[in-house]
PDB file of C-alpha atoms in Angstrom:
ATOM      1  CA  ASP O   1     -55.113 -76.408-149.408  1.00  0.00           C
ATOM      2  CA  ALA O   2     -54.345 -78.917-151.591  1.00  0.00           C
ATOM      3  CA  GLY O   3     -56.029 -82.344-150.901  1.00  0.00           C
ATOM      4  CA  VAL O   4     -54.230 -85.533-151.945  1.00  0.00           C
ATOM      5  CA  THR O   5     -53.284 -85.699-155.256  1.00  0.00           C
ATOM      6  CA  GLN O   6     -52.466 -88.640-157.162  1.00  0.00           C
ATOM      7  CA  SER O   7     -50.336 -89.037-160.691  1.00  0.00           C
ATOM      8  CA  PRO O   8     -50.788 -90.201-163.450  1.00  0.00           C
ATOM      9  CA  THR O   9     -54.251 -90.116-163.404  1.00  0.00           C
ATOM     10  CA  HIS O  10     -54.721 -92.838-166.194  1.00  0.00           C
ATOM     11  CA  LEU O  11     -51.719 -95.642-167.134  1.00  0.00           C
ATOM     12  CA  ILE O  12     -51.379 -98.277-169.778  1.00  0.00           C
ATOM     13  CA  LYS O  13     -48.831-101.249-169.330  1.00  0.00           C
ATOM     14  CA  THR O  14     -48.484-104.530-170.639  1.00  0.00           C
ATOM     15  CA  ARG O  15     -48.109-107.397-168.941  1.00  0.00           C
ATOM     16  CA  GLY O  16     -44.663-107.884-167.204  1.00  0.00           C
ATOM     17  CA  GLN O  17     -43.784-104.658-167.153  1.00  0.00           C
ATOM     18  CA  GLN O  18     -43.066-102.562-163.900  1.00  0.00           C
ATOM     19  CA  VAL O  19     -45.387 -99.581-162.919  1.00  0.00           C
ATOM     20  CA  THR O  20     -44.947 -96.609-160.177  1.00  0.00           C
ATOM     21  CA  LEU O  21     -47.982 -94.384-159.304  1.00  0.00           C
ATOM     22  CA  ARG O  22     -47.264 -91.420-157.193  1.00  0.00           C
ATOM     23  CA  CYS O  23     -49.316 -89.655-153.909  1.00  0.00           C
ATOM     24  CA  SER O  24     -48.482 -86.212-152.380  1.00  0.00           C
ATOM     25  CA  PRO O  25     -50.518 -86.623-149.031  1.00  0.00           C
ATOM     26  CA  LYS O  26     -52.949 -83.693-147.967  1.00  0.00           C
ATOM     27  CA  SER O  27     -51.276 -80.638-146.222  1.00  0.00           C
ATOM     28  CA  GLY O  28     -50.155 -81.389-142.347  1.00  0.00           C
ATOM     29  CA  HIS O  29     -51.059 -85.391-143.121  1.00  0.00           C
ATOM     30  CA  ASP O  30     -47.799 -87.774-142.202  1.00  0.00           C
ATOM     31  CA  THR O  31     -49.319 -91.102-142.896  1.00  0.00           C
ATOM     32  CA  VAL O  32     -50.391 -92.638-146.187  1.00  0.00           C
ATOM     33  CA  SER O  33     -52.034 -95.664-147.129  1.00  0.00           C
ATOM     34  CA  TRP O  34     -52.535 -97.506-150.498  1.00  0.00           C
ATOM     35  CA  TYR O  35     -55.617 -99.725-151.847  1.00  0.00           C
ATOM     36  CA  GLN O  36     -56.457-101.260-154.964  1.00  0.00           C
ATOM     37  CA  GLN O  37     -59.933-101.330-155.972  1.00  0.00           C
ATOM     38  CA  ALA O  38     -61.085-103.412-158.839  1.00  0.00           C
ATOM     39  CA  LEU O  39     -64.144-103.035-160.965  1.00  0.00           C
ATOM     40  CA  GLY O  40     -67.007-103.215-159.101  1.00  0.00           C
ATOM     41  CA  GLN O  41     -65.666-103.698-155.680  1.00  0.00           C
ATOM     42  CA  GLY O  42     -64.501-102.200-152.518  1.00  0.00           C
ATOM     43  CA  PRO O  43     -61.401-100.682-152.258  1.00  0.00           C
ATOM     44  CA  GLN O  44     -58.758-103.059-150.408  1.00  0.00           C
ATOM     45  CA  PHE O  45     -55.843-102.170-148.345  1.00  0.00           C
ATOM     46  CA  ILE O  46     -52.223-102.657-149.816  1.00  0.00           C
ATOM     47  CA  PHE O  47     -50.263-100.962-146.896  1.00  0.00           C
ATOM     48  CA  GLN O  48     -49.702 -97.993-145.009  1.00  0.00           C
ATOM     49  CA  TYR O  49     -46.720 -95.640-144.513  1.00  0.00           C
ATOM     50  CA  TYR O  50     -45.586 -93.939-141.282  1.00  0.00           C
ATOM     51  CA  GLU O  51     -42.211 -92.105-140.835  1.00  0.00           C
ATOM     52  CA  GLU O  52     -40.607 -93.380-144.053  1.00  0.00           C
ATOM     53  CA  GLU O  53     -41.408 -97.228-143.326  1.00  0.00           C
ATOM     54  CA  GLU O  54     -44.576 -99.962-143.963  1.00  0.00           C
ATOM     55  CA  ARG O  55     -46.668-100.084-141.093  1.00  0.00           C
ATOM     56  CA  GLN O  56     -49.314-102.170-141.998  1.00  0.00           C
ATOM     57  CA  ARG O  57     -49.207-104.371-144.863  1.00  0.00           C
ATOM     58  CA  GLY O  58     -52.751-106.304-146.535  1.00  0.00           C
ATOM     59  CA  ASN O  59     -53.182-108.990-148.138  1.00  0.00           C
ATOM     60  CA  PHE O  60     -50.972-108.154-151.448  1.00  0.00           C
ATOM     61  CA  PRO O  61     -47.418-110.471-152.843  1.00  0.00           C
ATOM     62  CA  ASP O  62     -44.162-108.650-152.693  1.00  0.00           C
ATOM     63  CA  ARG O  63     -44.947-107.803-156.713  1.00  0.00           C
ATOM     64  CA  PHE O  64     -46.414-104.591-154.546  1.00  0.00           C
ATOM     65  CA  SER O  65     -43.944-102.229-152.872  1.00  0.00           C
ATOM     66  CA  GLY O  66     -43.494 -98.854-151.782  1.00  0.00           C
ATOM     67  CA  HIS O  67     -41.671 -95.889-150.422  1.00  0.00           C
ATOM     68  CA  GLN O  68     -42.423 -92.768-148.276  1.00  0.00           C
ATOM     69  CA  PHE O  69     -40.211 -89.927-148.613  1.00  0.00           C
ATOM     70  CA  PRO O  70     -39.149 -87.773-146.248  1.00  0.00           C
ATOM     71  CA  ASN O  71     -41.972 -84.873-147.360  1.00  0.00           C
ATOM     72  CA  TYR O  72     -44.663 -87.596-146.151  1.00  0.00           C
ATOM     73  CA  SER O  73     -44.974 -88.252-150.313  1.00  0.00           C
ATOM     74  CA  SER O  74     -45.092 -91.750-151.225  1.00  0.00           C
ATOM     75  CA  GLU O  75     -44.756 -94.245-154.232  1.00  0.00           C
ATOM     76  CA  LEU O  76     -46.166 -97.214-155.045  1.00  0.00           C
ATOM     77  CA  ASN O  77     -44.212 -99.820-156.767  1.00  0.00           C
ATOM     78  CA  VAL O  78     -45.918-102.738-158.818  1.00  0.00           C
ATOM     79  CA  ASN O  79     -43.489-105.231-160.779  1.00  0.00           C
ATOM     80  CA  ALA O  80     -44.324-108.150-163.168  1.00  0.00           C
ATOM     81  CA  LEU O  81     -47.610-106.743-164.145  1.00  0.00           C
ATOM     82  CA  LEU O  82     -50.548-109.411-164.479  1.00  0.00           C
ATOM     83  CA  LEU O  83     -53.898-108.838-166.425  1.00  0.00           C
ATOM     84  CA  GLY O  84     -54.982-108.853-162.814  1.00  0.00           C
ATOM     85  CA  ASP O  85     -53.451-105.725-161.310  1.00  0.00           C
ATOM     86  CA  SER O  86     -55.718-103.710-163.534  1.00  0.00           C
ATOM     87  CA  ALA O  87     -57.756-101.036-160.889  1.00  0.00           C
ATOM     88  CA  LEU O  88     -58.418 -97.717-159.496  1.00  0.00           C
ATOM     89  CA  TYR O  89     -55.361 -97.285-157.135  1.00  0.00           C
ATOM     90  CA  LEU O  90     -56.370 -94.645-154.626  1.00  0.00           C
ATOM     91  CA  CYS O  91     -54.190 -93.132-152.099  1.00  0.00           C
ATOM     92  CA  ALA O  92     -55.329 -91.786-148.741  1.00  0.00           C
ATOM     93  CA  SER O  93     -53.335 -89.565-146.324  1.00  0.00           C
ATOM     94  CA  SER O  94     -54.161 -88.911-142.452  1.00  0.00           C
ATOM     95  CA  PHE O  95     -52.809 -87.715-139.739  1.00  0.00           C
ATOM     96  CA  GLY O  96     -52.991 -88.797-135.974  1.00  0.00           C
ATOM     97  CA  GLY O  97     -55.710 -91.959-136.000  1.00  0.00           C
ATOM     98  CA  GLN O  98     -57.756 -89.355-137.639  1.00  0.00           C
ATOM     99  CA  PRO O  99     -60.188 -90.218-141.250  1.00  0.00           C
ATOM    100  CA  GLN O 100     -58.577 -90.564-144.682  1.00  0.00           C
ATOM    101  CA  HIS O 101     -58.925 -88.229-146.883  1.00  0.00           C
ATOM    102  CA  PHE O 102     -58.572 -90.296-150.530  1.00  0.00           C
ATOM    103  CA  GLY O 103     -57.280 -89.076-153.824  1.00  0.00           C
ATOM    104  CA  ASP O 104     -58.971 -89.007-157.043  1.00  0.00           C
ATOM    105  CA  GLY O 105     -56.997 -92.131-157.865  1.00  0.00           C
ATOM    106  CA  THR O 106     -54.743 -93.452-161.265  1.00  0.00           C
ATOM    107  CA  ARG O 107     -56.661 -95.927-162.909  1.00  0.00           C
ATOM    108  CA  LEU O 108     -54.265 -98.761-164.246  1.00  0.00           C
ATOM    109  CA  SER O 109     -54.945-100.645-167.399  1.00  0.00           C
ATOM    110  CA  ILE O 110     -52.956-103.645-167.715  1.00  0.00           C
ATOM    111  CA  LEU O 111     -53.132-104.984-171.860  1.00  0.00           C
TER     112      LEU O 111
ATOM    113  CA  ALA V   1     -61.190-111.071-137.905  1.00  0.00           C
ATOM    114  CA  GLN V   2     -63.153-108.564-139.448  1.00  0.00           C
ATOM    115  CA  SER V   3     -65.603-108.450-141.672  1.00  0.00           C
ATOM    116  CA  VAL V   4     -68.462-106.226-143.590  1.00  0.00           C
ATOM    117  CA  THR V   5     -71.326-107.079-146.080  1.00  0.00           C
ATOM    118  CA  GLN V   6     -73.304-104.048-147.801  1.00  0.00           C
ATOM    119  CA  LEU V   7     -76.559-106.329-147.854  1.00  0.00           C
ATOM    120  CA  ASP V   8     -77.804-104.424-151.144  1.00  0.00           C
ATOM    121  CA  SER V   9     -76.039-104.145-154.206  1.00  0.00           C
ATOM    122  CA  HIS V  10     -78.004-101.736-155.634  1.00  0.00           C
ATOM    123  CA  VAL V  11     -81.006 -99.346-154.310  1.00  0.00           C
ATOM    124  CA  SER V  12     -83.273 -97.307-156.335  1.00  0.00           C
ATOM    125  CA  VAL V  13     -84.822 -94.226-154.707  1.00  0.00           C
ATOM    126  CA  SER V  14     -86.993 -91.375-155.918  1.00  0.00           C
ATOM    127  CA  GLU V  15     -85.886 -88.003-155.203  1.00  0.00           C
ATOM    128  CA  GLY V  16     -87.673 -86.350-152.078  1.00  0.00           C
ATOM    129  CA  THR V  17     -88.332 -90.081-150.732  1.00  0.00           C
ATOM    130  CA  PRO V  18     -85.690 -91.765-147.670  1.00  0.00           C
ATOM    131  CA  VAL V  19     -82.380 -93.327-148.293  1.00  0.00           C
ATOM    132  CA  LEU V  20     -81.622 -97.265-146.298  1.00  0.00           C
ATOM    133  CA  LEU V  21     -78.202 -98.469-147.049  1.00  0.00           C
ATOM    134  CA  ARG V  22     -77.842-101.615-144.888  1.00  0.00           C
ATOM    135  CA  CYS V  23     -74.462-102.462-143.592  1.00  0.00           C
ATOM    136  CA  ASN V  24     -73.591-105.833-141.254  1.00  0.00           C
ATOM    137  CA  TYR V  25     -70.148-106.311-139.655  1.00  0.00           C
ATOM    138  CA  SER V  26     -68.445-108.609-137.762  1.00  0.00           C
ATOM    139  CA  SER V  27     -65.333-107.507-135.605  1.00  0.00           C
ATOM    140  CA  SER V  28     -63.537-109.244-133.124  1.00  0.00           C
ATOM    141  CA  TYR V  29     -62.655-106.109-131.103  1.00  0.00           C
ATOM    142  CA  SER V  30     -64.449-103.086-130.431  1.00  0.00           C
ATOM    143  CA  PRO V  31     -65.241-101.278-134.153  1.00  0.00           C
ATOM    144  CA  SER V  32     -64.732 -98.107-135.660  1.00  0.00           C
ATOM    145  CA  LEU V  33     -67.132 -97.832-138.383  1.00  0.00           C
ATOM    146  CA  PHE V  34     -67.519 -95.782-141.383  1.00  0.00           C
ATOM    147  CA  TRP V  35     -68.926 -94.911-144.280  1.00  0.00           C
ATOM    148  CA  TYR V  36     -67.761 -93.495-147.356  1.00  0.00           C
ATOM    149  CA  VAL V  37     -69.066 -92.098-150.943  1.00  0.00           C
ATOM    150  CA  GLN V  38     -67.424 -92.217-153.958  1.00  0.00           C
ATOM    151  CA  HIS V  39     -68.538 -90.188-157.434  1.00  0.00           C
ATOM    152  CA  PRO V  40     -67.958 -91.274-160.379  1.00  0.00           C
ATOM    153  CA  ASN V  41     -64.336 -91.284-161.546  1.00  0.00           C
ATOM    154  CA  LYS V  42     -63.477 -89.767-157.849  1.00  0.00           C
ATOM    155  CA  GLY V  43     -61.817 -90.519-154.847  1.00  0.00           C
ATOM    156  CA  LEU V  44     -63.561 -91.483-151.409  1.00  0.00           C
ATOM    157  CA  GLN V  45     -65.000 -88.960-149.463  1.00  0.00           C
ATOM    158  CA  LEU V  46     -65.975 -89.451-145.392  1.00  0.00           C
ATOM    159  CA  LEU V  47     -69.434 -88.998-144.687  1.00  0.00           C
ATOM    160  CA  LEU V  48     -69.540 -90.427-141.125  1.00  0.00           C
ATOM    161  CA  LYS V  49     -67.811 -92.792-138.243  1.00  0.00           C
ATOM    162  CA  TYR V  50     -68.364 -94.137-135.330  1.00  0.00           C
ATOM    163  CA  THR V  51     -65.932 -94.618-133.233  1.00  0.00           C
ATOM    164  CA  SER V  52     -67.834 -95.921-129.436  1.00  0.00           C
ATOM    165  CA  ALA V  53     -69.404 -92.229-128.545  1.00  0.00           C
ATOM    166  CA  ALA V  54     -73.227 -92.116-129.410  1.00  0.00           C
ATOM    167  CA  THR V  55     -74.788 -94.765-131.029  1.00  0.00           C
ATOM    168  CA  LEU V  56     -76.718 -92.405-133.526  1.00  0.00           C
ATOM    169  CA  VAL V  57     -73.873 -90.437-135.924  1.00  0.00           C
ATOM    170  CA  LYS V  58     -74.620 -87.863-137.841  1.00  0.00           C
ATOM    171  CA  GLY V  59     -72.385 -86.856-140.540  1.00  0.00           C
ATOM    172  CA  ILE V  60     -72.449 -84.617-143.714  1.00  0.00           C
ATOM    173  CA  ASN V  61     -74.895 -83.647-146.347  1.00  0.00           C
ATOM    174  CA  GLY V  62     -78.064 -85.057-144.347  1.00  0.00           C
ATOM    175  CA  PHE V  63     -76.755 -88.539-143.451  1.00  0.00           C
ATOM    176  CA  GLU V  64     -77.072 -90.060-140.256  1.00  0.00           C
ATOM    177  CA  ALA V  65     -76.094 -93.792-139.275  1.00  0.00           C
ATOM    178  CA  GLU V  66     -77.351 -96.042-136.266  1.00  0.00           C
ATOM    179  CA  PHE V  67     -74.401 -98.554-134.056  1.00  0.00           C
ATOM    180  CA  LYS V  68     -76.471-101.276-133.196  1.00  0.00           C
ATOM    181  CA  LYS V  69     -74.385-103.681-131.434  1.00  0.00           C
ATOM    182  CA  SER V  70     -77.087-106.175-130.831  1.00  0.00           C
ATOM    183  CA  GLU V  71     -77.726-106.522-134.558  1.00  0.00           C
ATOM    184  CA  THR V  72     -74.155-105.928-135.719  1.00  0.00           C
ATOM    185  CA  SER V  73     -75.290-103.148-138.188  1.00  0.00           C
ATOM    186  CA  PHE V  74     -74.322-100.099-139.064  1.00  0.00           C
ATOM    187  CA  HIS V  75     -77.164 -98.681-141.402  1.00  0.00           C
ATOM    188  CA  LEU V  76     -76.819 -95.353-143.124  1.00  0.00           C
ATOM    189  CA  THR V  77     -79.737 -93.178-143.584  1.00  0.00           C
ATOM    190  CA  LYS V  78     -81.382 -89.805-145.173  1.00  0.00           C
ATOM    191  CA  PRO V  79     -84.821 -88.455-144.588  1.00  0.00           C
ATOM    192  CA  SER V  80     -84.897 -86.976-148.568  1.00  0.00           C
ATOM    193  CA  ALA V  81     -82.987 -87.795-150.867  1.00  0.00           C
ATOM    194  CA  HIS V  82     -81.515 -85.474-153.757  1.00  0.00           C
ATOM    195  CA  MET V  83     -80.470 -86.331-156.967  1.00  0.00           C
ATOM    196  CA  SER V  84     -76.826 -85.377-156.260  1.00  0.00           C
ATOM    197  CA  ASP V  85     -76.850 -88.422-153.854  1.00  0.00           C
ATOM    198  CA  ALA V  86     -76.808 -90.903-156.946  1.00  0.00           C
ATOM    199  CA  ALA V  87     -72.891 -92.488-156.232  1.00  0.00           C
ATOM    200  CA  GLU V  88     -71.621 -95.385-154.827  1.00  0.00           C
ATOM    201  CA  TYR V  89     -71.319 -96.142-151.034  1.00  0.00           C
ATOM    202  CA  PHE V  90     -69.126 -97.568-148.846  1.00  0.00           C
ATOM    203  CA  CYS V  91     -69.346 -99.517-145.478  1.00  0.00           C
ATOM    204  CA  VAL V  92     -65.744-100.037-143.487  1.00  0.00           C
ATOM    205  CA  VAL V  93     -64.787-101.702-140.172  1.00  0.00           C
ATOM    206  CA  SER V  94     -61.593-100.970-138.374  1.00  0.00           C
ATOM    207  CA  GLY V  95     -60.274-103.185-135.635  1.00  0.00           C
ATOM    208  CA  ALA V  96     -58.760-101.477-132.639  1.00  0.00           C
ATOM    209  CA  GLY V  97     -56.079-102.414-130.429  1.00  0.00           C
ATOM    210  CA  GLY V  98     -53.456-100.574-132.770  1.00  0.00           C
ATOM    211  CA  SER V  99     -53.823-102.716-136.075  1.00  0.00           C
ATOM    212  CA  TYR V 100     -55.295-100.731-138.104  1.00  0.00           C
ATOM    213  CA  ILE V 101     -56.154-102.574-141.197  1.00  0.00           C
ATOM    214  CA  PRO V 102     -59.671-101.281-143.146  1.00  0.00           C
ATOM    215  CA  THR V 103     -62.059-103.518-144.083  1.00  0.00           C
ATOM    216  CA  PHE V 104     -64.589-102.229-146.852  1.00  0.00           C
ATOM    217  CA  GLY V 105     -67.702-103.490-148.155  1.00  0.00           C
ATOM    218  CA  ARG V 106     -68.323-104.039-151.833  1.00  0.00           C
ATOM    219  CA  GLY V 107     -70.644-101.310-152.143  1.00  0.00           C
ATOM    220  CA  THR V 108     -74.056-100.012-152.882  1.00  0.00           C
ATOM    221  CA  SER V 109     -75.369 -98.265-155.646  1.00  0.00           C
ATOM    222  CA  LEU V 110     -77.402 -95.620-155.018  1.00  0.00           C
ATOM    223  CA  ILE V 111     -80.113 -94.252-157.759  1.00  0.00           C
ATOM    224  CA  VAL V 112     -81.940 -91.545-157.401  1.00  0.00           C
ATOM    225  CA  HIS V 113     -84.892 -91.427-160.098  1.00  0.00           C
ATOM    226  CA  PRO V 114     -86.310 -87.700-160.776  1.00  0.00           C
TER     227      PRO V 114
END
């Protein structure tokens, strides 16, 4: 049984570009959350998707957007990249309010 | 509003000695509290959770935590450290009432010496 899978594992972009990160939830999970983890910090909640809609959102600008597909997989899109967007981006999935299962993350570096 | 403070950025222990990782929280609601572990270049793994049942919570790999409402604390302990316990540990608080936005602490790095 595959857990949460994220792609790509690493990504290098330049300022001003746009990026899309992908997440496949654990089998049986229907809720996907995205987090940003800067170096040396704890993860910060970006948003959560359920039934293809954004259900909760943290304190992140509109440059950060997402999508959930009918198969529960999800994408995180970031526009107009800034140097400060360099971070590990974590996806977590859950079902029925149970604790989340995390993927290994996508390491995004902005040059 | 809710917040969580991990009182130590680094904790260093010898293998076989007890582990104590400290966490204080604040929450306007009855909180749900969690501890997660993160090994290098990996995602987070749930160690244990408190959701208003027993105040002493047992988790995986011999870890446990005690919820103390009067002290607003949720410290993580383990009787005997193993080398494989070396990792980053995060305390997390989540509010009740249908609004789920978890707040993570900044993390405590556990160093285990042979």
